[in-house]
PDB file of C-alpha atoms in Angstrom:
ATOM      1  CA  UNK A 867      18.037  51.862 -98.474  1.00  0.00           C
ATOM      2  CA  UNK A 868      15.721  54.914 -97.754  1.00  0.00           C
ATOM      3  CA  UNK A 869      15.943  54.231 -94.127  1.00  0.00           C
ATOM      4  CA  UNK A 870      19.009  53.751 -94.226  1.00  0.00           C
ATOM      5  CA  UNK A 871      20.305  56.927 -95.978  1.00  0.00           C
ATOM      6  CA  UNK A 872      17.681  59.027 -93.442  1.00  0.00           C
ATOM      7  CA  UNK A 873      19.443  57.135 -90.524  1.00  0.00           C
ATOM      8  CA  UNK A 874      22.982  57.932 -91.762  1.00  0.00           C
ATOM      9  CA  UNK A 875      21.560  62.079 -92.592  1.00  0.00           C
ATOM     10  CA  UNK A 876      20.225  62.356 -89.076  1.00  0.00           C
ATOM     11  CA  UNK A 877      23.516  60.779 -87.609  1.00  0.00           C
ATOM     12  CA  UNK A 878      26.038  63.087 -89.580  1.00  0.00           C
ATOM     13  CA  UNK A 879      23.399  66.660 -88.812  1.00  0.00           C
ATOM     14  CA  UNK A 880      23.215  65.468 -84.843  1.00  0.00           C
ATOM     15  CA  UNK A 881      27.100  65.133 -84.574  1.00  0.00           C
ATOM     16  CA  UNK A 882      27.542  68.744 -86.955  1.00  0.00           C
ATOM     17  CA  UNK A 883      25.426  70.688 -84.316  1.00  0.00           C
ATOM     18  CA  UNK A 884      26.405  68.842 -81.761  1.00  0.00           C
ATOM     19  CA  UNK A 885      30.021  70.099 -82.155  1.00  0.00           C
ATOM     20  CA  UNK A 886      28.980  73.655 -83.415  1.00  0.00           C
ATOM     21  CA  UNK A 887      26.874  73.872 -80.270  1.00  0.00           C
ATOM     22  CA  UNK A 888      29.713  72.853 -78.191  1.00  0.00           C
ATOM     23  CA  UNK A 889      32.016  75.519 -80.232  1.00  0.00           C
ATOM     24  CA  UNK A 890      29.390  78.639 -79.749  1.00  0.00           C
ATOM     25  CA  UNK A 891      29.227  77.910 -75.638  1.00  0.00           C
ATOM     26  CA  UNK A 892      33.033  77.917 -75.707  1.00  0.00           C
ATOM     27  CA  UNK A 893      33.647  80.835 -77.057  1.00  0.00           C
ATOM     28  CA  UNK A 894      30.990  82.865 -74.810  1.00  0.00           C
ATOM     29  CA  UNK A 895      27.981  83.797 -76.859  1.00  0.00           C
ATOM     30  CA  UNK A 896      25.706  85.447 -74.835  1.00  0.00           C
ATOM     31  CA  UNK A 897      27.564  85.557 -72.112  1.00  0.00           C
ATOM     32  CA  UNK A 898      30.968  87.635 -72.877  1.00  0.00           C
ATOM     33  CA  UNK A 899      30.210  88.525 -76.542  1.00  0.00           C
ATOM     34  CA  UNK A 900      27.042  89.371 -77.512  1.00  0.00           C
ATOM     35  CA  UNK A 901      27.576  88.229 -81.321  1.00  0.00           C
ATOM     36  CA  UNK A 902      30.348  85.860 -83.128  1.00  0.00           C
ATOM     37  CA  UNK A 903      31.257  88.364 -85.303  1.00  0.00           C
ATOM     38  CA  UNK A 904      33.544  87.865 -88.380  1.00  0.00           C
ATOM     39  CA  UNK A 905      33.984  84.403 -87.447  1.00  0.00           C
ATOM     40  CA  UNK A 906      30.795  83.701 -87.908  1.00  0.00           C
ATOM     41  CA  UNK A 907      31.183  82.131 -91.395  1.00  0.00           C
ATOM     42  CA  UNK A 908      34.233  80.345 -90.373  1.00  0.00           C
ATOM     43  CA  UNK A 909      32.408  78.024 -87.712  1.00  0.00           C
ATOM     44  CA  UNK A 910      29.504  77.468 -90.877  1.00  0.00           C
ATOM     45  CA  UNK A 911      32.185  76.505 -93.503  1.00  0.00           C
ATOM     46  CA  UNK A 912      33.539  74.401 -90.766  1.00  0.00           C
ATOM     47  CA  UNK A 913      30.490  72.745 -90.114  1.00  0.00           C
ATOM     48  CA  UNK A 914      29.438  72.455 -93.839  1.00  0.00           C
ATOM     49  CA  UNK A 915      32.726  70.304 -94.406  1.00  0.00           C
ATOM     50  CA  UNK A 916      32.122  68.226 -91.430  1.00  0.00           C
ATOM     51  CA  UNK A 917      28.525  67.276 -92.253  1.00  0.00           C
ATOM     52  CA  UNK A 918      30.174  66.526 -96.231  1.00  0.00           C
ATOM     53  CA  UNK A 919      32.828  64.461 -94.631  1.00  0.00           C
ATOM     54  CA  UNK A 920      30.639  62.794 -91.977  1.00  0.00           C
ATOM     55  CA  UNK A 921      27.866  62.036 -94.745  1.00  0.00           C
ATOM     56  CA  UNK A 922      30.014  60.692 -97.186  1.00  0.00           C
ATOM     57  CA  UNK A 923      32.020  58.350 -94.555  1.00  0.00           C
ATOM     58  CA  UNK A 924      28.029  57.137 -93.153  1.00  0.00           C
ATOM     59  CA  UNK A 925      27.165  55.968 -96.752  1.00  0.00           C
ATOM     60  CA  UNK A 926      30.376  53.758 -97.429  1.00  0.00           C
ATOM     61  CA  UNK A 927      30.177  51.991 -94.304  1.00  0.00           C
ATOM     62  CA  UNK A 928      26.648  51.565 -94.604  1.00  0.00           C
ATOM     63  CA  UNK A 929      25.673  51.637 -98.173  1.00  0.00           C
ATOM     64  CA  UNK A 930      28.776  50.406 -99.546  1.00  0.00           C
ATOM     65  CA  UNK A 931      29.760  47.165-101.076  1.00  0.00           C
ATOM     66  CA  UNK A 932      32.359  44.338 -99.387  1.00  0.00           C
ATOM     67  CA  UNK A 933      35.318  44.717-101.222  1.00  0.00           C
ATOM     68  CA  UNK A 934      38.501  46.491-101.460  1.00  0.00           C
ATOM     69  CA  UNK A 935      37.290  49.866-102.864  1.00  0.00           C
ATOM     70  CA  UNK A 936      35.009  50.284 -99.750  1.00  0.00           C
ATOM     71  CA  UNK A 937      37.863  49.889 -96.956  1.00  0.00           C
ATOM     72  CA  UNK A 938      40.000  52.283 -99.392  1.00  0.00           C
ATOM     73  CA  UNK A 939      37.332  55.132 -99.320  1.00  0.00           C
ATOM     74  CA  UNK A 940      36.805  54.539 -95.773  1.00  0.00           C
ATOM     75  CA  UNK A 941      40.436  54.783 -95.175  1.00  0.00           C
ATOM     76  CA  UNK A 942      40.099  58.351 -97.191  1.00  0.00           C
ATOM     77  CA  UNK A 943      37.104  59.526 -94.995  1.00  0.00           C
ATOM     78  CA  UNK A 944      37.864  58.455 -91.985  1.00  0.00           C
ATOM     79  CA  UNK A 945      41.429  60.928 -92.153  1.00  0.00           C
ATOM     80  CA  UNK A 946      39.130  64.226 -92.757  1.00  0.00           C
ATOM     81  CA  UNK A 947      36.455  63.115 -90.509  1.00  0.00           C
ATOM     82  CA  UNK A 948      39.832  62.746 -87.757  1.00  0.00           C
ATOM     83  CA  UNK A 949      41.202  65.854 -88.565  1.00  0.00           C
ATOM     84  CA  UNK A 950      37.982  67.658 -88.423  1.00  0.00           C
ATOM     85  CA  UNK A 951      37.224  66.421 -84.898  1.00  0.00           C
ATOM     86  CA  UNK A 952      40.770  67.415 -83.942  1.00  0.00           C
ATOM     87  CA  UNK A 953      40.139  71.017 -85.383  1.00  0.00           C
ATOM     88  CA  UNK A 954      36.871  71.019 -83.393  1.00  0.00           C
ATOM     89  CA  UNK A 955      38.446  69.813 -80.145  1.00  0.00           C
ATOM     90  CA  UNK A 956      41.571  72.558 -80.347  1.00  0.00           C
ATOM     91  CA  UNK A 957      38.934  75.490 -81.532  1.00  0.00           C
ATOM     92  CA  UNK A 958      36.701  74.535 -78.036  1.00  0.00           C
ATOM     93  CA  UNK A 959      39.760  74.190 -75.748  1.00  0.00           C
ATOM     94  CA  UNK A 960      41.234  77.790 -77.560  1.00  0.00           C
ATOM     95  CA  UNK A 961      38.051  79.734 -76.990  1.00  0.00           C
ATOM     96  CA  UNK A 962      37.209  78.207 -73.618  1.00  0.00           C
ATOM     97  CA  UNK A 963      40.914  79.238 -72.544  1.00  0.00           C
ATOM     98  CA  UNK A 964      40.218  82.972 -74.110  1.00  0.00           C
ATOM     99  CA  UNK A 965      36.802  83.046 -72.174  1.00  0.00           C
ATOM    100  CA  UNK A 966      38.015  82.125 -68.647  1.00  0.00           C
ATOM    101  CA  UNK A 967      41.008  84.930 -69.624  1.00  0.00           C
ATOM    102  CA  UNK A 968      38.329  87.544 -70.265  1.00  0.00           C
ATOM    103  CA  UNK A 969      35.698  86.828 -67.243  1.00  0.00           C
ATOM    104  CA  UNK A 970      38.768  86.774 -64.791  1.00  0.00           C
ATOM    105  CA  UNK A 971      39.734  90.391 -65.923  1.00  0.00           C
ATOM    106  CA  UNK A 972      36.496  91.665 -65.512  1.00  0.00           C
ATOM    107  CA  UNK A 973      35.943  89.556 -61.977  1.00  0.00           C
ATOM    108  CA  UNK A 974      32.835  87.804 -63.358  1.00  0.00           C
ATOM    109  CA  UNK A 975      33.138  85.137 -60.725  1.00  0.00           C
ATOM    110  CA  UNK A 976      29.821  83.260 -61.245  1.00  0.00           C
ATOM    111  CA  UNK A 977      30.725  83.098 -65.006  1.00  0.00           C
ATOM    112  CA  UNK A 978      33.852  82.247 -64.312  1.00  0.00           C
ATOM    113  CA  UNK A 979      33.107  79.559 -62.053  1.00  0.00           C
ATOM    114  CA  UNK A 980      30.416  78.346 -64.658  1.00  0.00           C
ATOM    115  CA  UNK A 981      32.777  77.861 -67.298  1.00  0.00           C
ATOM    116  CA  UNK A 982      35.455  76.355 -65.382  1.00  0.00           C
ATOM    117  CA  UNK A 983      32.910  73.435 -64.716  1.00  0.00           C
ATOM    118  CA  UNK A 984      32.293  73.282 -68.344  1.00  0.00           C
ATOM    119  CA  UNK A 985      36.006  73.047 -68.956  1.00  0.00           C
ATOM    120  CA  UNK A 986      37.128  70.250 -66.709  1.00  0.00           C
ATOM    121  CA  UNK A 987      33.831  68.240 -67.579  1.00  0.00           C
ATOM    122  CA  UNK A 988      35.044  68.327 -71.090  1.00  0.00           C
ATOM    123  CA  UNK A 989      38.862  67.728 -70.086  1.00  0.00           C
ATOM    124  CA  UNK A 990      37.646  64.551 -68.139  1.00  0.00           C
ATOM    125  CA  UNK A 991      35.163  63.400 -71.598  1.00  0.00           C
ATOM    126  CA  UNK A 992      38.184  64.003 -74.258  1.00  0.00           C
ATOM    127  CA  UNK A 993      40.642  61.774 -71.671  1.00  0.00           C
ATOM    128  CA  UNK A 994      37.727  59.254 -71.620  1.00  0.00           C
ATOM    129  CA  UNK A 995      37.512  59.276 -75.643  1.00  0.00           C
ATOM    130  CA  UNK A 996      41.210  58.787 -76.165  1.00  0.00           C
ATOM    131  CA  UNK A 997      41.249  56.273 -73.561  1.00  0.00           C
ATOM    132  CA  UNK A 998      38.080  54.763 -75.173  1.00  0.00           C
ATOM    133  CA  UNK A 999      40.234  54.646 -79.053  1.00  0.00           C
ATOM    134  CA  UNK A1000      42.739  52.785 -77.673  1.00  0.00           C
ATOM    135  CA  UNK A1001      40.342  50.056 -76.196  1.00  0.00           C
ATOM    136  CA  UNK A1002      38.562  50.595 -79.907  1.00  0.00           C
ATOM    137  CA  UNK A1003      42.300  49.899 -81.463  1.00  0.00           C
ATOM    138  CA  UNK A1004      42.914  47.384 -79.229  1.00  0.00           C
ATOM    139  CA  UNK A1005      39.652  45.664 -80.391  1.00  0.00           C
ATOM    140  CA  UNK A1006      39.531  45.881 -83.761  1.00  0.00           C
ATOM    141  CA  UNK A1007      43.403  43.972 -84.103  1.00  0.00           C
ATOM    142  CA  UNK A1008      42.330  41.634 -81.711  1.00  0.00           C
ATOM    143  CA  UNK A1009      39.612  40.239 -83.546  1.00  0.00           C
ATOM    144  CA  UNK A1010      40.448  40.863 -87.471  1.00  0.00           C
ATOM    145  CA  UNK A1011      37.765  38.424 -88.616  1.00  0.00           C
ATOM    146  CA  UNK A1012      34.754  39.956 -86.578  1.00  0.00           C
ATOM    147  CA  UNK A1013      34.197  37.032 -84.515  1.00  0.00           C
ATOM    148  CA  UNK A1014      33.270  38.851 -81.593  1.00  0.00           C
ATOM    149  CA  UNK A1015      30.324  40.599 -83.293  1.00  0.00           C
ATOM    150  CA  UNK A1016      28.022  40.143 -80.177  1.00  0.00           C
ATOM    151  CA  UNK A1017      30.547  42.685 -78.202  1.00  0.00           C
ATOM    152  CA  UNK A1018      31.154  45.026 -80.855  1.00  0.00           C
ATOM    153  CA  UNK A1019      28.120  47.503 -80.361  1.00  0.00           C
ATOM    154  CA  UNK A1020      29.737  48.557 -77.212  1.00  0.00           C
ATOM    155  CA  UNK A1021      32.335  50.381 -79.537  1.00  0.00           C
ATOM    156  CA  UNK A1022      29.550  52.945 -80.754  1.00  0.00           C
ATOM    157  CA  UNK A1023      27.121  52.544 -77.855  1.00  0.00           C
ATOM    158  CA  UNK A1024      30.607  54.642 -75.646  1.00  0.00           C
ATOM    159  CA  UNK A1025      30.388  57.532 -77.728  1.00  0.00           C
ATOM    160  CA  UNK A1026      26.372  58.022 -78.103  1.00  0.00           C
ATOM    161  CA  UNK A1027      26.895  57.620 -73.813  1.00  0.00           C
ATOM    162  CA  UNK A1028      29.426  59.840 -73.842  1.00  0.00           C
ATOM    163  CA  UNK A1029      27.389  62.692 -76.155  1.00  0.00           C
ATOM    164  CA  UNK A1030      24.476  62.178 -73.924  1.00  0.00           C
ATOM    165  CA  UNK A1031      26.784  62.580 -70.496  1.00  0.00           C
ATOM    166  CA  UNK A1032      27.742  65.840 -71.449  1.00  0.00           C
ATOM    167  CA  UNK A1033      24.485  67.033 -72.729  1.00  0.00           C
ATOM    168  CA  UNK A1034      23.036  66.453 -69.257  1.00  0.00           C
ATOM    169  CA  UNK A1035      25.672  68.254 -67.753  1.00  0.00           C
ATOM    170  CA  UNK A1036      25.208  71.399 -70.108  1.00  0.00           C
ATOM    171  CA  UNK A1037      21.819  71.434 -69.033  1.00  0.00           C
ATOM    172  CA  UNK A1038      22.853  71.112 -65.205  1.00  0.00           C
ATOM    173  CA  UNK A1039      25.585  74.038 -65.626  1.00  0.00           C
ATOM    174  CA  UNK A1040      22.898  75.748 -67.475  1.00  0.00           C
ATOM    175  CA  UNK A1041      19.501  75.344 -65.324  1.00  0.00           C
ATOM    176  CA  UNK A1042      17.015  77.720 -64.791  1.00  0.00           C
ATOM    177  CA  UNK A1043      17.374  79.842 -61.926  1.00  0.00           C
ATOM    178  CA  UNK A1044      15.731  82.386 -59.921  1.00  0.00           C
ATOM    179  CA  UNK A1045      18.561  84.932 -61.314  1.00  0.00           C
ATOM    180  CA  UNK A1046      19.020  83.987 -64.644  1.00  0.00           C
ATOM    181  CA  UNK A1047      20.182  87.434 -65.585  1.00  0.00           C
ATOM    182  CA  UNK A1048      23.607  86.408 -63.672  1.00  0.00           C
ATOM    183  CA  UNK A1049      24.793  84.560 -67.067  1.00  0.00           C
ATOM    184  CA  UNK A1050      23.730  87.267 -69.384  1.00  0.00           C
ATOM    185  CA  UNK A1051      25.962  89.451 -71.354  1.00  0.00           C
ATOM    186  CA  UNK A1052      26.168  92.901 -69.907  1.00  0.00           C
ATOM    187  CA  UNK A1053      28.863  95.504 -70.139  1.00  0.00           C
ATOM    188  CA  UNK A1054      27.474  97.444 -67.145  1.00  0.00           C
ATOM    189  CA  UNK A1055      30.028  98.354 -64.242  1.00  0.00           C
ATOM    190  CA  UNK A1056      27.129  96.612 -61.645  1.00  0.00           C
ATOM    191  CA  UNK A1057      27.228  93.350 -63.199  1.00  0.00           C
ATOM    192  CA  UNK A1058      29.303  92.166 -60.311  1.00  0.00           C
ATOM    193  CA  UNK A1059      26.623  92.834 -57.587  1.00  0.00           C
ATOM    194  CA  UNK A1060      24.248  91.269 -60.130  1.00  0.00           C
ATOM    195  CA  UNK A1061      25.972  88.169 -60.323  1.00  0.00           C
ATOM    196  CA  UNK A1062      25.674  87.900 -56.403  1.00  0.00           C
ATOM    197  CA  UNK A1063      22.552  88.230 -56.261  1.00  0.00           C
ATOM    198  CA  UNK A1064      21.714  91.900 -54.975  1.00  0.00           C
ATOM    199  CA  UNK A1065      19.258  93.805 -56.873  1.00  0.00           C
ATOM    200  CA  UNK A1066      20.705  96.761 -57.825  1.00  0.00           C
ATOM    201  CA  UNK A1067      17.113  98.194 -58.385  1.00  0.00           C
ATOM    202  CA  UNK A1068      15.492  97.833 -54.124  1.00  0.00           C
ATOM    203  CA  UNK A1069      19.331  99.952 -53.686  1.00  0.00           C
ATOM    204  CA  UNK A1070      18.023 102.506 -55.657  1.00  0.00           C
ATOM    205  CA  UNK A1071      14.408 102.856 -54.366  1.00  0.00           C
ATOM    206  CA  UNK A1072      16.168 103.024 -50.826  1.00  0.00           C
ATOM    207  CA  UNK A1073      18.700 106.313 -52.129  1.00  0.00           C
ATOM    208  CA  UNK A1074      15.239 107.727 -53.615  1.00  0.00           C
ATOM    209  CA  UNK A1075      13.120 107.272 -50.939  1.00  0.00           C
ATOM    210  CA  UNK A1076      16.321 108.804 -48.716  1.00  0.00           C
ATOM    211  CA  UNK A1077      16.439 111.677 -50.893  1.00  0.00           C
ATOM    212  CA  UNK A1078      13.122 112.370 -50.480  1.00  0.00           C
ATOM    213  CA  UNK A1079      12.702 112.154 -46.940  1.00  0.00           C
ATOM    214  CA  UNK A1080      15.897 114.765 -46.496  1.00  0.00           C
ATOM    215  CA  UNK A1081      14.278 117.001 -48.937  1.00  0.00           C
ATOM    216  CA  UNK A1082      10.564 117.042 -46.661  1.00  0.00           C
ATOM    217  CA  UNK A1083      12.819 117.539 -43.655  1.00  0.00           C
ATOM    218  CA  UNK A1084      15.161 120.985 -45.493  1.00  0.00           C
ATOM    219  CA  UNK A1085      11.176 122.003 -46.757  1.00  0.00           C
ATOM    220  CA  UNK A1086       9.965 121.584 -42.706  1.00  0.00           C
ATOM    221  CA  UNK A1087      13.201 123.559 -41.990  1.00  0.00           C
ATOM    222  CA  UNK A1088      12.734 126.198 -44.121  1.00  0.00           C
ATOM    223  CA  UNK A1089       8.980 126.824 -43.692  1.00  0.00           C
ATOM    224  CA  UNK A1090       9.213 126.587 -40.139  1.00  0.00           C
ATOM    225  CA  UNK A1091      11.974 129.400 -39.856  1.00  0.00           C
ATOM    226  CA  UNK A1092      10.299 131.616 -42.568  1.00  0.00           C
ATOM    227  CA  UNK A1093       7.053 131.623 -40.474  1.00  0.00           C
ATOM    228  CA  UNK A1094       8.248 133.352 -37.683  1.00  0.00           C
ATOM    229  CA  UNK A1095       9.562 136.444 -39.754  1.00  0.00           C
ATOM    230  CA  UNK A1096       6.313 136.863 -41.954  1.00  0.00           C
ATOM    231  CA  UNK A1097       4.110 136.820 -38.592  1.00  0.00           C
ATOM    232  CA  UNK A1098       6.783 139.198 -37.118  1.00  0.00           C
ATOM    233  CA  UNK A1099       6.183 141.635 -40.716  1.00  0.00           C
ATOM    234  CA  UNK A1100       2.276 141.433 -40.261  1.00  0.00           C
ATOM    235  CA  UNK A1101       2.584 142.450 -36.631  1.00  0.00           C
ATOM    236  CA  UNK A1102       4.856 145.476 -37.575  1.00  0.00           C
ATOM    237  CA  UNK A1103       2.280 146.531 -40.178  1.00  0.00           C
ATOM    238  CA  UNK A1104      -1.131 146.455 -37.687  1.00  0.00           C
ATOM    239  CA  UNK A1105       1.074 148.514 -35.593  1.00  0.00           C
ATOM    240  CA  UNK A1106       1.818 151.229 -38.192  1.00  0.00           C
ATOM    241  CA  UNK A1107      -1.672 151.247 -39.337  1.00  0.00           C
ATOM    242  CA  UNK A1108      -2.630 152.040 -35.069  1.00  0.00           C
ATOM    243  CA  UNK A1109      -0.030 155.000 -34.961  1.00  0.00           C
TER     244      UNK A1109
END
């Protein structure tokens, strides 16, 4: 039972972070908003209730007892645990919708193009999952007595699969670089030129070092036509000193 109730713990916190993780990317942090702001305890009290919910639904199915009170309480779980994920999915789709809005104003393309990978790649996963319930519907009234027990891990195996696919393509989208500053949150007017990869910095050693140079060749200019006059002055003055 202690393995058991550690098991069910670790299942409920890997699928609350999981989705808060998901939730945090979509809306931009660290890339078009620096912090979360107010909402900040919204997305916690959200994912307080769905670890609650989540918990409590792992420990009937698991811990409970065979009888008629267990498939009632897992009838009441499973409607929270539903509506939670539904909550989750609309909140990601909202703020991934807002943050495409905001990096096409300010002509972010490499952001832009960023995120609209992430958003297909999770269009594409949520048509696979309802796809996937209806096979999972399909399954469950087609064998009422659990007779095809050897098949029915695929059911669960889909969705760990499916968690894993789009972790590995979170951490393609979001690979190291050589210019990882591109995906950074800046409110600079050169993050454009950043973005493509032209250091704004060499630019500005160039309009130095151009400065400079004009400024040694105005100096030449100057000395050279001063010289002339102050010879021309000491002259004049070894001539009055003759007479």
């Amino acid at each position: 039972m202690g393995i058991t109730l550690w098991a069910v713990t670790f299942s409920a916190v890997k699928k609350t972070v999981s989705r808060l993780l998901l939730l945090v990317v979509s809306m931009g942090y660290g890339v078009v908003r620096p912090t979360l702001g107010s909402i900040t305890m919204k997305i916690i009290l959200l994912g307080v209730t769905y670890f609650i919910f989540s918990e409590a639904l792992g420990l009937v199915e698991h811990l409970g007892n065979i009888n008629d009170f267990t498939g009632k309480a897992r009838l009441l779980l499973v409607l929270p645990v539903s509506l939670l994920d539904a909550c989750f999915i609309i909140w990601i789709f909202s703020s991934l919708s807002q943050t495409l809005e905001k990096l096409q104003i300010k002509k972010s393309l490499a952001k832009f193009a960023l995120y609209q990978k992430f958003t297909n790649s999770l269009a594409v996963s949520v048509l696979l999952s309802v796809a996937w319930i209806g096979y999972e519907l399909y399954f469950n009234a087609a064998d009422p007595l659990s007779e095809l027990w050897r098949r029915a891990w695929i059911i669960p195996a889909f969705w760990t699969l499916l968690a894993y696919i789009i972790l590995v393509v979170i951490c393609i989208l979001w690979a190291p670089s050589h210019n990882p500053t591109r995906y950074a949150y800046s409110e600079e007017t050169g993050d454009d030129l950043e973005e493509e990869g032209i250091p704004l910095t060499g630019g500005g050693v160039m309009v130095a070092g151009d400065l400079a140079t004009k400024v040694d060749i105005k100096e030449r200019k100057v000395s050279s036509a001063i010289e002339p006059h102050v010879f021309g002055l000491g002259e004049d003055l070894e001539e009055d000193k003759r007479v």
